[in-house]
C-alpha positions in Angstrom: 9.3 12.1 -25.8 12.7 12.1 -24.1 11.0 14.0 -21.2 8.4 11.3 -20.9 11.0 8.5 -21.0 13.0 10.2 -18.3 9.8 10.5 -16.2 9.0 6.9 -16.8 12.4 5.7 -15.5 12.1 8.0 -12.4 8.7 6.6 -11.8 10.1 3.0 -12.2 12.7 3.7 -9.6 10.1 5.1 -7.2 7.7 2.2 -7.7 10.6 -0.2 -7.1 11.4 1.6 -3.8 7.7 1.4 -2.8 7.7 -2.4 -3.6 10.8 -3.0 -1.4 9.4 -0.8 1.4 6.1 -2.7 1.4 7.7 -6.1 1.6 10.1 -4.8 4.4 7.3 -3.2 6.4 4.6 -5.8 6.3 6.6 -9.0 6.0 9.4 -8.2 8.3 9.3 -5.0 10.5 5.7 -5.2 11.5 5.5 -9.0 11.9 5.6 -8.7 15.8 2.3 -6.9 15.7 0.5 -10.0 14.5 2.2 -12.6 16.8 0.2 -14.5 19.4 2.1 -12.7 22.2 2.1 -9.3 20.5 2.4 -7.2 23.8 5.8 -8.5 24.7 6.9 -8.6 21.0 5.9 -5.0 20.5 8.0 -3.8 23.5 10.9 -6.0 22.4 10.9 -4.6 18.9 10.0 -1.0 19.7 12.7 0.6 17.5 11.9 -1.8 14.6 8.2 -0.8 14.7 8.9 2.9 14.9 11.2 2.4 11.9 8.4 0.6 10.0 6.1 3.6 10.4 8.7 6.0 9.1 9.4 3.7 6.2 5.7 3.3 5.5 5.3 7.1 5.6 8.2 7.4 3.2 6.5 5.0 0.9 3.3 7.0 0.9 5.2 10.2 0.1 6.9 8.4 -2.8 3.4 7.5 -4.1 2.4 11.1 -4.1 5.5 12.0 -6.0 4.6 9.4 -8.6 1.1 10.8 -8.9 2.6 14.3 -9.4 5.1 13.1 -12.0 2.4 11.2 -13.9 -0.2 13.9 -13.7 1.3 16.0 -16.5 1.5 12.9 -18.8 -1.9 11.4 -17.9 -3.8 14.7 -18.3 -2.8 14.8 -22.0 -5.0 11.8 -22.5 -7.6 12.1 -19.8 -7.7 14.9 -17.2 -10.3 13.3 -15.0 -8.3 10.0 -14.7 -5.2 12.1 -13.9 -7.0 13.9 -11.1 -8.7 10.7 -9.8 -5.3 9.0 -9.5 -3.8 11.9 -7.6 -6.9 12.1 -5.3 -6.9 8.4 -4.5 -3.1 8.6 -3.9 -3.7 11.3 -1.3 -6.5 9.3 0.2 -4.2 6.3 0.6 -1.6 8.5 2.2 -4.2 9.5 4.8 -5.0 5.8 5.4 -1.3 5.1 5.9 -1.0 7.9 8.5 -4.0 6.5 10.4 -2.5 3.0 10.3 0.7 4.3 11.6 -1.1 6.0 14.4 -2.7 2.6 15.3 0.8 1.1 15.5 1.9 3.8 17.9 -1.2 3.1 20.0 -0.3 -0.5 20.3 3.2 0.4 21.2 2.2 2.7 24.0 -0.3 0.2 25.3 2.2 -2.5 25.4 4.5 -0.3 27.5 1.9 0.2 30.2 0.2 -3.2 30.0 2.5 -4.6 32.8 1.0 -2.1 35.2 -2.5 -3.5 34.7 -3.1 -6.1 37.5 -6.6 -7.1 36.6 -6.3 -9.9 34.0 -9.8 -9.5 32.6 -9.2 -5.8 32.1 -5.9 -6.5 30.5 -7.3 -9.1 28.1 -10.2 -6.8 27.2 -7.9 -3.8 26.4 -5.5 -6.1 24.6 -8.3 -7.2 22.3 -9.5 -3.7 21.7 -6.1 -2.4 20.7 -5.3 -5.4 18.6 -8.7 -5.1 16.8 -8.2 -1.4 16.3 -4.9 -2.0 14.5 -6.3 -4.9 12.5 -9.1 -2.6 11.2 -6.9 0.3 10.3 -4.4 -2.0 8.7 -7.0 -3.7 6.5 -8.7 -0.5 5.7 -5.4 0.9 4.6 -4.8 -2.1 2.3 -8.3 -1.8 1.0 -7.8 1.9 0.2 -4.6 1.2 -1.6 -6.6 -0.8 -4.2 -8.2 2.4 -5.6 -5.1 4.3 -6.8 -3.6 1.1 -8.2 -6.8 0.3 -10.1 -7.0 3.8 -11.6 -3.3 3.7 -12.4 -3.5 0.5 -14.5 -6.8 1.5 -16.0 -5.2 4.8 -17.1 -2.2 2.9 -18.5 -4.6 0.7 -20.4 -6.5 3.7 -21.9 -3.3 5.6 -22.7 -1.4 2.6 -24.0 1.7 3.9 -22.4 2.7 0.3 -21.4 1.9 -3.1 -23.1 -1.8 -3.9 -22.6 -1.0 -7.2 -20.9 0.7 -5.3 -18.1 -2.3 -3.0 -17.7 -4.8 -5.9 -17.8 -2.8 -7.9 -15.2 -2.7 -4.8 -13.0 -6.5 -4.2 -13.3 -7.3 -7.8 -12.5 -4.7 -7.8 -9.6 -6.2 -4.7 -8.0 -9.7 -6.2 -8.2 -8.6 -9.5 -6.7 -6.8 -7.6 -3.9 -9.9 -5.5 -3.3 -12.1 -8.7 -3.1 -9.7 -10.3 -0.6 -9.5 -7.2 1.6 -13.2 -6.6 1.6 -14.0 -10.3 2.3 -11.5 -10.3 5.2 -13.0 -7.1 6.6 -16.4 -8.9 6.7 -14.8 -12.0 8.3 -14.8 -14.2 5.2 -11.3 -14.0 3.9 -10.9 -16.1 0.7 -7.1 -16.6 0.4 -4.1 -14.3 0.8 -2.9 -15.9 -2.5 -5.2 -13.4 -4.2 -2.5 -10.9 -3.3 0.2 -12.6 -5.4 -0.9 -11.1 -8.8 -0.5 -7.6 -7.2 3.0 -8.4 -5.9 3.9 -9.7 -9.4 2.7 -6.8 -11.4 3.9 -4.2 -8.9 7.4 -5.6 -9.4 7.0 -6.1 -13.2 5.8 -2.6 -13.9 8.9 -0.7 -12.5 11.3 -3.2 -14.2 9.5 -2.5 -17.5 9.6 1.2 -17.0 13.3 1.1 -16.2 14.2 -1.0 -19.2 11.8 0.4 -21.9 10.1 3.4 -20.5 6.7 4.4 -21.9 5.6 3.2 -25.3 5.9 5.9 -27.9 2.9 7.2 -29.8 2.4 5.2 -33.0 
C-alpha cells in the first residue's frame, strides 16, 4: 500500500502541474491568438506563443506519465479501463501536437501577411488560418474529455478516491464534452460548463497529495 500511496502523491504533483500549465497556456500565453487583431498580436508575442506550445507539449507528456503510473494500479481492478485510459491519453497527446502545429501555422502566416498587398486575399487567408486553429483547438479540447471521463469512471469503480470526487469528475467531463461539441456545431451553450472541470481538476491533485488513494477496506 505504501507503493500505491507514493504513486498517488506523484500523480497528484503531476496533475497539479498540468492544471497550472493549462491555465497558463490557454488563459495567458495563447490569448493573442484569439484577439480581434491576431495577426499583429501573433507577431508581437512570437516568443510567448512558442513557449506556450512547448508548455502544452510538456503537459501532454506529463499526462502520459500519469497514465503509465496509474496503469499498474488500475489493471488490478480492470485491465480494459487501464488500457482505455492509456490509449485515450495518447490520443489526446496527438491532438495537442496537431493543435501546436496550427499555432505555428498562424505564427508563420502572420510573419508574411504584411507582404500580401491584395486586401481580399489577405482577409481570405486570415480567415482560413484562424478557422484552422479554431478547429484544431476545439477538437483538442473535445479529445481531452475522453481520458478525463475514463479516469474518473475508473476511480469511481475502484473506489481509490471518495465517490463524490469521482462523480463530480464524471459529470464535469460530460458537461465539458457537451459544451465543446455544441461549440463545434456553432451552438455553444456557455463556457461556464467548463467550471466544474477546473474545480475537480484542482481538487483531485490536492486530495491525492494530502490523503493519497483510499486503502482497501
